[in-house]
Short mmCIF file of C-alpha atoms in Angstrom, two decimals:
data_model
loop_
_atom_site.label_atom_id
_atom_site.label_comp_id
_atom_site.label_asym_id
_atom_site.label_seq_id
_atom_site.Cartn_x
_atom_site.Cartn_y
_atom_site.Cartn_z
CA UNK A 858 1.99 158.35 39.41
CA UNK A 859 3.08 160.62 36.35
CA UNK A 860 6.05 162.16 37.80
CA UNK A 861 7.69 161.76 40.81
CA UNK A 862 8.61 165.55 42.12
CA UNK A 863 6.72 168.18 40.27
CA UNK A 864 8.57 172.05 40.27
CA UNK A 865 7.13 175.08 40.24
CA UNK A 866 9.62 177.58 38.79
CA UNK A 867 12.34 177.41 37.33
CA UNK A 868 14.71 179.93 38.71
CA UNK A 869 17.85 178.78 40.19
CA UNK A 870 16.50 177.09 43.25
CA UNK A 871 14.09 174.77 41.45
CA UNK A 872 16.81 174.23 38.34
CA UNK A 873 19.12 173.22 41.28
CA UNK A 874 16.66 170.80 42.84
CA UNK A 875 15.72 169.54 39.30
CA UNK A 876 19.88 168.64 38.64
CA UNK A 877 19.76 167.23 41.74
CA UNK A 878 16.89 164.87 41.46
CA UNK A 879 17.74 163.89 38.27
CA UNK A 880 21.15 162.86 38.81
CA UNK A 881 19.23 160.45 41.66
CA UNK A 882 17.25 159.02 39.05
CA UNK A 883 14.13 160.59 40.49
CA UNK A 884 11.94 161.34 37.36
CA UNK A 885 11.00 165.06 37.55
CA UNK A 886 8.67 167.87 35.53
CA UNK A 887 9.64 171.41 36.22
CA UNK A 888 6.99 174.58 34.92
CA UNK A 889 7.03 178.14 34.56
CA UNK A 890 4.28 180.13 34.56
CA UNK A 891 6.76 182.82 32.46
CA UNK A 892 6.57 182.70 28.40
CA UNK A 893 10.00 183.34 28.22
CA UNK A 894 13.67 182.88 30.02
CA UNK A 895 14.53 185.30 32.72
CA UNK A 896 17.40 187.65 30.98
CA UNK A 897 19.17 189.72 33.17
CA UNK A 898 21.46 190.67 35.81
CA UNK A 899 19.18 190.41 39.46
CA UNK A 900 20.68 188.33 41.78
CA UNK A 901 24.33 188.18 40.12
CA UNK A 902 26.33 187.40 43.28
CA UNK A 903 27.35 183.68 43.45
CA UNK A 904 28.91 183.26 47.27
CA UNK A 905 31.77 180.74 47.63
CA UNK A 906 29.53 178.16 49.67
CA UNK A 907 27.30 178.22 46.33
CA UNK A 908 29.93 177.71 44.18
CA UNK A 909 30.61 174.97 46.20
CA UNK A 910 27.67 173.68 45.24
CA UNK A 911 27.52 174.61 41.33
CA UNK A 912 30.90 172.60 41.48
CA UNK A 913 29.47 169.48 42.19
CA UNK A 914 26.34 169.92 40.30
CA UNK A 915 29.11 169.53 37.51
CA UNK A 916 28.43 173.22 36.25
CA UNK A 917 30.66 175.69 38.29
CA UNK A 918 33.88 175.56 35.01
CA UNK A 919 30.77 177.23 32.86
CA UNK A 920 29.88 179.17 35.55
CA UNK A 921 33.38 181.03 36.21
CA UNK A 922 33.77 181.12 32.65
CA UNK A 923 30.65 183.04 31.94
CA UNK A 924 31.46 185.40 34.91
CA UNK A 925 34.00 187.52 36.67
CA UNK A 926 35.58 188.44 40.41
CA UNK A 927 34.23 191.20 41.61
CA UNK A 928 36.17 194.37 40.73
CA UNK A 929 36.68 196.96 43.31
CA UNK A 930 34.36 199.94 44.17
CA UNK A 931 35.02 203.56 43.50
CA UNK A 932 33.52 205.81 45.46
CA UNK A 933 33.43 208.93 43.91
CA UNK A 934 32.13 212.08 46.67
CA UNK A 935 32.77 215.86 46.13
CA UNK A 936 35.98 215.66 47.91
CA UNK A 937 37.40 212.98 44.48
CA UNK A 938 37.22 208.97 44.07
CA UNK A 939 38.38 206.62 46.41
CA UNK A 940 39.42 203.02 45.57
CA UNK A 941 38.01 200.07 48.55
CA UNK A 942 37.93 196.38 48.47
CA UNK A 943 34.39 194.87 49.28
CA UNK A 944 36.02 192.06 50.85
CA UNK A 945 38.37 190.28 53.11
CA UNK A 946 40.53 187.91 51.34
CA UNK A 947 39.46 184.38 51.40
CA UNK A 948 41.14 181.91 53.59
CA UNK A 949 43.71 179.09 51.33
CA UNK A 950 41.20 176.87 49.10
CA UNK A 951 38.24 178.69 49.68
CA UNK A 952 37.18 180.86 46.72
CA UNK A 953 36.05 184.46 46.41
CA UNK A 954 32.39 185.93 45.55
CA UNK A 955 31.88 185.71 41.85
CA UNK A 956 29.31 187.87 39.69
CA UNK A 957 27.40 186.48 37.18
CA UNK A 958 23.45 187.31 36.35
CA UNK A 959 20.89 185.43 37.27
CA UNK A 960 19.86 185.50 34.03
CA UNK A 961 23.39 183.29 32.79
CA UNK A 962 23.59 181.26 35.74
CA UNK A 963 20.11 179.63 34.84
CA UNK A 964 20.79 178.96 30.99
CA UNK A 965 24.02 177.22 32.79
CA UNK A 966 21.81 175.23 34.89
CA UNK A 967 18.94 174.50 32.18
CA UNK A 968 22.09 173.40 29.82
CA UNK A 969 23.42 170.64 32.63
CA UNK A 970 19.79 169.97 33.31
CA UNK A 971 18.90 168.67 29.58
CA UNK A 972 22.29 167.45 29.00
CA UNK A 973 19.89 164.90 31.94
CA UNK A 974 17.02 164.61 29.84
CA UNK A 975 14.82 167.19 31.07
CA UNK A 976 13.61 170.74 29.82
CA UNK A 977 11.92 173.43 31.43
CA UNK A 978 8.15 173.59 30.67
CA UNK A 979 7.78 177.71 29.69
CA UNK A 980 4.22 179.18 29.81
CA UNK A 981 3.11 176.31 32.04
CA UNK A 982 1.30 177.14 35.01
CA UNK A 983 0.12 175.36 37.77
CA UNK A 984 -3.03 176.78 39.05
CA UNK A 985 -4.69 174.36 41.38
CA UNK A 986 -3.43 171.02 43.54
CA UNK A 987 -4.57 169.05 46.18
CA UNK A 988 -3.14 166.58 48.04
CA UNK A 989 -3.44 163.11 49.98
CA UNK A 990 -1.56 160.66 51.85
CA UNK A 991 -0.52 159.01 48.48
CA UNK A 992 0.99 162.11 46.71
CA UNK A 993 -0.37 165.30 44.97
CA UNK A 994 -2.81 166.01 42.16
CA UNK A 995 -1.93 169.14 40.62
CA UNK A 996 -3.72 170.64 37.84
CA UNK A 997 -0.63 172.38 35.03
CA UNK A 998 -2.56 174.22 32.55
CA UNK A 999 -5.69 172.34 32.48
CA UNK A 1000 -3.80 169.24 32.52
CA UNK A 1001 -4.15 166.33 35.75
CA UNK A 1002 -1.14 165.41 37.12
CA UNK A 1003 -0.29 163.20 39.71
CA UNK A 1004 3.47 163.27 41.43
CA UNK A 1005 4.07 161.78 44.85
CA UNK A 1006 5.78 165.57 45.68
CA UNK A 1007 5.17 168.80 44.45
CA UNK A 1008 7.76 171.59 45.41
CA UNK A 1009 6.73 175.42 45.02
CA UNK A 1010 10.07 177.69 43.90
CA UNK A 1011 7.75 179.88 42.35
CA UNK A 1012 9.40 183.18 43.91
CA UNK A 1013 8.08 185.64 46.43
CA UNK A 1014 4.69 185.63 44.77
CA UNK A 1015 4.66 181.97 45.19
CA UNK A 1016 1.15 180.57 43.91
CA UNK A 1017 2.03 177.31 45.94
CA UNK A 1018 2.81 179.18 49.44
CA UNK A 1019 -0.68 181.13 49.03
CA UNK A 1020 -2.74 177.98 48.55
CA UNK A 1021 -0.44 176.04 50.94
CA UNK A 1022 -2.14 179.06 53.40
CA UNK A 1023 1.75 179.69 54.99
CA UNK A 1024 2.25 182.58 57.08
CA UNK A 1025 4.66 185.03 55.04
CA UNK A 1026 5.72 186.86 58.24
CA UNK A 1027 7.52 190.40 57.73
CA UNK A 1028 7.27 193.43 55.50
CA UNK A 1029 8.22 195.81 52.90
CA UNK A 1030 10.50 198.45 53.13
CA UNK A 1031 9.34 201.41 51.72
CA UNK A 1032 12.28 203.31 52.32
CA UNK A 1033 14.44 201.83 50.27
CA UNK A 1034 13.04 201.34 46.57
CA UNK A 1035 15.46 201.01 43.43
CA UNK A 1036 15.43 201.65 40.16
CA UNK A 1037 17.78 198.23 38.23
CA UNK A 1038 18.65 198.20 34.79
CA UNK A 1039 21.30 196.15 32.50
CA UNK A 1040 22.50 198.94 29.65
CA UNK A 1041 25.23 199.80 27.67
CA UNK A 1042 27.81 202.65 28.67
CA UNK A 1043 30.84 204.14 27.46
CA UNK A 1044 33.42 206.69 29.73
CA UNK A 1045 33.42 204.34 33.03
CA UNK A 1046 36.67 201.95 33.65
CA UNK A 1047 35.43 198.79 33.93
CA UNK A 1048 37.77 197.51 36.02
CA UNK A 1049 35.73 199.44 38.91
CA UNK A 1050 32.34 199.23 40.52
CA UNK A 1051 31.54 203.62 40.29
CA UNK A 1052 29.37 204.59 43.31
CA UNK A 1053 27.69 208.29 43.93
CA UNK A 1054 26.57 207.84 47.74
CA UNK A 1055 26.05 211.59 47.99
CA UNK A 1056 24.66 211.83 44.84
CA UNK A 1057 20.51 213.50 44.96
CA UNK A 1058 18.19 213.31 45.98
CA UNK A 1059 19.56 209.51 46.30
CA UNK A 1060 22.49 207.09 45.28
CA UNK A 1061 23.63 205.75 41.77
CA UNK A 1062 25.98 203.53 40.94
CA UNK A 1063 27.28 201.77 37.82
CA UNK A 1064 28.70 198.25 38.34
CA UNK A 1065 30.75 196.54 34.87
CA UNK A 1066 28.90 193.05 34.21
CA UNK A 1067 30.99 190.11 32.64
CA UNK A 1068 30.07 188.44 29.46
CA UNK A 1069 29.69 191.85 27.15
CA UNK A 1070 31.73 194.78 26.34
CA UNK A 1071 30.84 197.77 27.92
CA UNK A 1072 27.43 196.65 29.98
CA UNK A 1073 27.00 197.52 33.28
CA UNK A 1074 24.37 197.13 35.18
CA UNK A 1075 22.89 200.58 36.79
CA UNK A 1076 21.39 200.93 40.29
CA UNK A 1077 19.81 204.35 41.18
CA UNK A 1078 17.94 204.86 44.50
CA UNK A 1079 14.53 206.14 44.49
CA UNK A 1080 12.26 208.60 46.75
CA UNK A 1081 9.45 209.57 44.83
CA UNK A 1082 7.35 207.20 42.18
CA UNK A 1083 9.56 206.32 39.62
CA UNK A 1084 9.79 207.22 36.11
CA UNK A 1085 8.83 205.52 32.71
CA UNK A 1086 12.13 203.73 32.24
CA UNK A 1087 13.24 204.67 28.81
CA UNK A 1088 16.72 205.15 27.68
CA UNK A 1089 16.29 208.93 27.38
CA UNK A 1090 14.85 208.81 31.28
CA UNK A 1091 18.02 206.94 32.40
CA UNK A 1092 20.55 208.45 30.53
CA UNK A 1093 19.09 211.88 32.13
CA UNK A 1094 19.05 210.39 35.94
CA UNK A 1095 22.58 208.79 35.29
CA UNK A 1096 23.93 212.53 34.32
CA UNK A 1097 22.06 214.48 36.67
CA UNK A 1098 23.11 212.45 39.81
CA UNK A 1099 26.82 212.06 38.57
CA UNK A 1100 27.52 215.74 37.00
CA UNK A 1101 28.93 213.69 34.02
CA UNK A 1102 27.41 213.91 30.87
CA UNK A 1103 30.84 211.94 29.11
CA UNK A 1104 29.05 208.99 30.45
CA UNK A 1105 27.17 207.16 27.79
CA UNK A 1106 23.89 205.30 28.27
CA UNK A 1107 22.59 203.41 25.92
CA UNK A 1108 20.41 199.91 24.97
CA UNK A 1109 18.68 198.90 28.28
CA UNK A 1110 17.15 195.51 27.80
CA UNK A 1111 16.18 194.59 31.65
CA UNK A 1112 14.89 196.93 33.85
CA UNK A 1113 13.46 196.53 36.65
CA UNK A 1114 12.03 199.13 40.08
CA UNK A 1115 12.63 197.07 43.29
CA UNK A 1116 11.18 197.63 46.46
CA UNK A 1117 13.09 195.93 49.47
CA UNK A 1118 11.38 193.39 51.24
CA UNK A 1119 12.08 190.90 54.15
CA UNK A 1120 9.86 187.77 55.06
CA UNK A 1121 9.64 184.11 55.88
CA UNK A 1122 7.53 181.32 55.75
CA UNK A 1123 6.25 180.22 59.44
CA UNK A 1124 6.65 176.33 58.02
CA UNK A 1125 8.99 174.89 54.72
CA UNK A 1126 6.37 171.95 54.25
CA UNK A 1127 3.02 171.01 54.32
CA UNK A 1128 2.65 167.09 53.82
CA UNK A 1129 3.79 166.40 50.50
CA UNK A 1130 4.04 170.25 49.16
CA UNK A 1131 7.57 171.83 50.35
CA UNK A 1132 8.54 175.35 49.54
CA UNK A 1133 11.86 176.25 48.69
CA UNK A 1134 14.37 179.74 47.80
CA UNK A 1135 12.09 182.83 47.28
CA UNK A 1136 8.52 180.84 47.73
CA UNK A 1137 9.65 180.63 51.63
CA UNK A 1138 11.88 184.16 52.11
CA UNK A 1139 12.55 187.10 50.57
CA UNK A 1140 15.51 189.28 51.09
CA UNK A 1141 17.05 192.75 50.94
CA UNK A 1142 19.60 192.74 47.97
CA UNK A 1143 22.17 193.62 50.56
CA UNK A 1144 24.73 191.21 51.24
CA UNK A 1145 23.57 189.05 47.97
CA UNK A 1146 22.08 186.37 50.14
CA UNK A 1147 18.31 185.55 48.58
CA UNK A 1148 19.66 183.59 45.67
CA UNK A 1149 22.62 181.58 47.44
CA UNK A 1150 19.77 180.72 50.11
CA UNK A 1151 17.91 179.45 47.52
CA UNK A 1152 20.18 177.30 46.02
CA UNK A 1153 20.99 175.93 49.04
CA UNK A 1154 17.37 175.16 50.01
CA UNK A 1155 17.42 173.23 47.26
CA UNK A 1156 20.92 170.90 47.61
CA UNK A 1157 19.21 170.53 51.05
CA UNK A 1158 16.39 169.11 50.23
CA UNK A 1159 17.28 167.25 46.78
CA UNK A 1160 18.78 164.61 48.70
CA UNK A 1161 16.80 163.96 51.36
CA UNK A 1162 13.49 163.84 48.89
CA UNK A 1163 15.46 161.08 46.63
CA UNK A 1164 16.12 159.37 49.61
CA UNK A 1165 12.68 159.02 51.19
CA UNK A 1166 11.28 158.34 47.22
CA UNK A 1167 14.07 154.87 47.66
CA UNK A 1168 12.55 154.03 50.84
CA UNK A 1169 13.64 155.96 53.74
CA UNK A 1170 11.15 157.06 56.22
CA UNK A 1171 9.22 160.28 55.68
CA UNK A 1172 10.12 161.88 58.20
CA UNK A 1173 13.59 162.81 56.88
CA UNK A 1174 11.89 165.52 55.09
CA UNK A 1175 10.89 166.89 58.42
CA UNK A 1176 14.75 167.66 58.86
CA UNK A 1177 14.42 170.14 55.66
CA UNK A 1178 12.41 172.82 57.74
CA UNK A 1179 14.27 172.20 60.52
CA UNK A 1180 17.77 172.57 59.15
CA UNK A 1181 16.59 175.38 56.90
CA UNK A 1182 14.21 177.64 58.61
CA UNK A 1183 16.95 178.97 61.05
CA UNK A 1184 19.49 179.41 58.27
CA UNK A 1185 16.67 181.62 56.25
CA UNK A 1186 16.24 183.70 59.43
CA UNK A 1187 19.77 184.33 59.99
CA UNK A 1188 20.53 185.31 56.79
CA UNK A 1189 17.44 187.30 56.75
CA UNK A 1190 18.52 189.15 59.58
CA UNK A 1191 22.00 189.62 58.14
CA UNK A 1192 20.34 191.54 55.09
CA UNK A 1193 18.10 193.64 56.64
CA UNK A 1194 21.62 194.76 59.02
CA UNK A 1195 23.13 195.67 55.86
CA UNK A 1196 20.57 197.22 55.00
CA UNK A 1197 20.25 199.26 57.37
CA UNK A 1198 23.73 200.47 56.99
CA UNK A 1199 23.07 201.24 53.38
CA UNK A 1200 19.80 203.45 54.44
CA UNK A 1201 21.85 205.06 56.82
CA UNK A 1202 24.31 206.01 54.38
CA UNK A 1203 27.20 204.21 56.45
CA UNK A 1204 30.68 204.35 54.77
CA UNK A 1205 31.23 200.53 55.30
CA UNK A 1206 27.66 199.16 53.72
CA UNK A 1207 29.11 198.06 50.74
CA UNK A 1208 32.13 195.88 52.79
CA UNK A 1209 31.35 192.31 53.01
CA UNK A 1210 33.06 189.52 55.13
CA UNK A 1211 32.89 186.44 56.12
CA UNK A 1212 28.91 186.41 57.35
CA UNK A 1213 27.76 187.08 53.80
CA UNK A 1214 30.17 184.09 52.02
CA UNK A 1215 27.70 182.07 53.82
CA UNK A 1216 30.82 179.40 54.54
CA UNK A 1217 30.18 179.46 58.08
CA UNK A 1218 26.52 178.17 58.45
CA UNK A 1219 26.18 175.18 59.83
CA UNK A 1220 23.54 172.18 61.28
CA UNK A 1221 25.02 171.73 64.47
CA UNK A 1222 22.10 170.45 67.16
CA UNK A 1223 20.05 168.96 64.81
CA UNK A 1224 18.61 165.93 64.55
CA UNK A 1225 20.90 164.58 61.57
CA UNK A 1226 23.87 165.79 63.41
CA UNK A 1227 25.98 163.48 65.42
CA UNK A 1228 29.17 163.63 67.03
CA UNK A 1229 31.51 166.85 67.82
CA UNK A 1230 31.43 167.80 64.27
CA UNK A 1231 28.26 166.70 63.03
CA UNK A 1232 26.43 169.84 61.29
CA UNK A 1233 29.26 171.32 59.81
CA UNK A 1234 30.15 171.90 56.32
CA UNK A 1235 33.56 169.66 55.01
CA UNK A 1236 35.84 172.30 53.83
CA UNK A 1237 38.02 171.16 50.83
CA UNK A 1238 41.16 170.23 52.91
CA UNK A 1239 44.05 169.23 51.12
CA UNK A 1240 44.66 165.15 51.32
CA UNK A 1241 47.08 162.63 49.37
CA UNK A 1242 44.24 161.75 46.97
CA UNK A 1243 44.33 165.75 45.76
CA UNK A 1244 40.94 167.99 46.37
CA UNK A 1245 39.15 166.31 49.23
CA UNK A 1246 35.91 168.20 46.93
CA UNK A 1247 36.83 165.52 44.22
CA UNK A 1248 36.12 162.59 46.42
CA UNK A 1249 33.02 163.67 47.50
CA UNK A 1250 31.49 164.97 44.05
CA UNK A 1251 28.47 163.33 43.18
CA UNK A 1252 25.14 162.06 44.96
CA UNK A 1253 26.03 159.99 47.84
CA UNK A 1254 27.09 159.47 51.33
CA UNK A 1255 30.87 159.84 51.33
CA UNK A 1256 32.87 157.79 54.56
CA UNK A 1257 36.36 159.50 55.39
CA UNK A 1258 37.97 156.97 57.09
CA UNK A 1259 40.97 158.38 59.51
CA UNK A 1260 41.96 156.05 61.15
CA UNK A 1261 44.00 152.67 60.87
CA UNK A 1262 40.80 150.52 59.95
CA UNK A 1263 37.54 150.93 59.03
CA UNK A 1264 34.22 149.21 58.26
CA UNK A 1265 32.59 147.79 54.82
CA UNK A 1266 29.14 150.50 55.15
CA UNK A 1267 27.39 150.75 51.32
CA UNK A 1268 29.28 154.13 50.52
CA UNK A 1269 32.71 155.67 49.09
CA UNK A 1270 34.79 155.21 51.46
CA UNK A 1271 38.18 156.98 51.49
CA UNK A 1272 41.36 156.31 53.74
CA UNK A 1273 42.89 159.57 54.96
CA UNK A 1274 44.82 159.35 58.14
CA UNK A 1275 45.95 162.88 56.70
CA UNK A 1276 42.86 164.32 58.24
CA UNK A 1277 42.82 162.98 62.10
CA UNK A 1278 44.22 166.02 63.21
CA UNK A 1279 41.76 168.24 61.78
CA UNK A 1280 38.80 166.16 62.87
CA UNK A 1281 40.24 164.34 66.11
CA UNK A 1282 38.79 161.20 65.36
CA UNK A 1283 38.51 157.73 63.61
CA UNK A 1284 35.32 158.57 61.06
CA UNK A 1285 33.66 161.49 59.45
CA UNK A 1286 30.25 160.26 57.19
CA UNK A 1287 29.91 163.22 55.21
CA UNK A 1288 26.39 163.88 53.87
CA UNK A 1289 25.25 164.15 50.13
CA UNK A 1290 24.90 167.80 50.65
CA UNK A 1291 28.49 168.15 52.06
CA UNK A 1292 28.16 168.36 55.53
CA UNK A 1293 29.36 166.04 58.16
CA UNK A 1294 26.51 163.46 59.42
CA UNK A 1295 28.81 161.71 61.81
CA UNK A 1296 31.87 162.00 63.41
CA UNK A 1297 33.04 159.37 65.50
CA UNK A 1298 35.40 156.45 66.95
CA UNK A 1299 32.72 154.11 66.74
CA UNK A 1300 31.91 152.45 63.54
CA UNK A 1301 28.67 151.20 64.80
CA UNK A 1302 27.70 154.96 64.63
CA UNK A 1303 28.22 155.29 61.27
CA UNK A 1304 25.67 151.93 60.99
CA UNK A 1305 23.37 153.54 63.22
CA UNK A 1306 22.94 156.49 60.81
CA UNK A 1307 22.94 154.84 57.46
CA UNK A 1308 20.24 152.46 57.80
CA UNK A 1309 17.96 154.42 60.23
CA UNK A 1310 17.53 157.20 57.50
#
């Protein structure tokens, strides 16, 4: 075997699920079909569950660094501008929606990913593979190689799902198309996100990005073909739609025309070829969902593939589709409301709440959940030992022990009598991935779980 779990693409869903295999000691090539890094600002919502995760992939201090909260929007109509939050405040210890681009948030995650040994492959592509019961030949640029996995994150043009054969169920949406570039601009606060709903024949908007002065990142709605997107053709759309030729436009250097789509894979896996973030469903931009899905495909699935590569039985990776498929068709269906809002030209489409932090999702009735709690995500509750997050960092099991005694099980194991209240029991095994495997008064339970996976 050459490697054990070979990537395709390196976005942020397969540079999470590299970290996290890494960090396992699972040995790991990731490739890119692209000659160069992605630079730009698609996809720069990070929702608090995904910090979550960045924070125990050891990279979410670089990440709030590099970005900022999300300002405010102004809505600016005939009638004046209008300040609104996008957002509810969060409840106590969970954090707020954070923008950063895509483009930052993977040099974060190739950074923590070499400081492991490992480097993205650019201008690699994988253009054939087969596979048996032993593992997966995979031909990378006229190279052989064997790995005993091979995970497609290759994006919603995914080379792996279309040989795979998986349904892609769903459509585009050619009502709603959008015109996306990253430029410079003077003669907006940046301490606002500007929005022109009314403007014609469809919306702008002008939203401050972190990390540079004065770049924002432009959204303008389109009906008809677009344009050649020079910086003369979007400095003249920016001050025809607003009426304000103060506004500067200048140095685009990512642009982009997006057409809004929304589909799913019919099946995550197909023996020893899984498909992950984009590869398996694409979203609406609405409610900045695709991404954090991804991500979270990803800590999903990292675990569970180190732990059948060490011996546990294959079909813990069955548990991947069935744990994630629902989740990608919720959240699918939580987009495509949104959007529907924004085509409607709703004055709320822009709010965002709880449903889109994506805090709230949870395995419950699943196979690898037991007990009243079992499926749900561990919040970081406060204990004696400080942030209950701190105990469970890193890639293991995690036993919260709540009651008086406790049993000797092969994990961190952490006495917190602090927490019976809040979980009603003696035991909580919380999963590598954060969520809770087991809760119970029965420490043959927590047995039970540990050494039948």
């Amino acid at each position: 075997m050459d490697v054990q779990v070979l990537i395709a693409g390196a976005g942020p869903t397969g540079l999470t699920l590299a970290i996290d295999l890494v960090r396992r000691g699972v040995t790991v090539r990731i490739v890119d079909k692209a000659a160069t890094h992605f630079v730009g600002s698609r996809g720069k919502g990070l929702q608090p569950r995904t910090q979550e995760v960045l924070f125990d992939l050891g990279v979410l201090d670089d990440v709030l660094a590099a970005g900022r909260p999300y300002p405010l929007l102004r809505v600016h109509t005939a009638e004046g501008a209008t300040d609104r939050s996008m957002g509810e405040p969060g409840e106590a210890g969970e954090a707020e929606p954070w923008m950063l681009g895509q483009g930052e948030l993977e040099a974060i995650l190739r950074a923590k990913l070499a400081e492991h040994g490992v480097r993205v492959e650019l201008g690699t592509e994988l253009t054939d593979f087969t596979q048996d019961a032993g593992g997966v030949t995979a031909v990378v640029d006229g190279e052989r190689v064997r790995a005993a996995y091979l995970v497609g994150a290759d994006g919603g043009h995914s080379f792996v799902r279309k040989h795979l054969g998986v349904g892609f169920v769903g459509q585009p949406v050619e009502a709603v198309r959008m015109i996306i570039a990253d430029v410079t601009s003077r003669g907006l606060d940046r301490d606002r996100w500007h929005i022109w709903p009314q403007a014609q024949p469809a919306m702008i908007g002008m939203c401050p990005l972190p990390g540079g002065e004065d770049r924002f990142q432009l959204m303008a709605g389109i009906v008809e073909d677009a344009p050649e997107l020079t910086e003369a053709t979007l400095r003249a759309l920016l001050h025809e739609r607003t009426g304000r030729t103060d506004i500067t436009l200048t140095d685009p250097t990512w642009t982009s025309v997006y057409r809004a789509n929304m589909r799913m894979v019919d099946s995550y896996q197909v023996g020893r070829v899984l498909l992950a973030g984009d590869a398996a469903h694409v979203h609406p931009p609405t409610g900045g969902q695709g991404l954090n899905t991804g991500v979270q495909d990803a800590y999903n699935l990292g675990w569970k593939l180190a732990a059948v590569l060490t011996g546990a039985p294959e079909e813990l990776l069955e548990t991947y589709e069935e744990e994630r498929l629902p989740i990608a068709a919720g959240v699918l269906s939580l987009s495509s409301a949104l959007l529907t809002k924004h085509a409607r030209g709703e004055e709320d489409s822009m709010r965002r709440g709880k449903e889109t932090q994506q805090l709230n999702l949870s395995y419950r009735g699943r196979s690898l959940a037991k007990g009243e709690h079992g499926g749900d995500r561990v919040p970081d509750l406060p204990t004696s030992s400080g942030s209950l997050f701190e105990l469970l960092r890193g890639p293991h099991f995690t036993l919260l022990a709540l009651g008086k005694t406790h049993p000797d099980l092969p994990v961190p194991t952490h006495a917190l009598p602090e927490l019976r209240e809040h979980y009603g029991c003696d035991y909580v095994l919380v999963r590598p991935d954060g969520y809770v495997g087991v809760s119970t008064n029965n420490p043959q339970d927590l047995s039970t779980y540990l050494y039948t996976l």
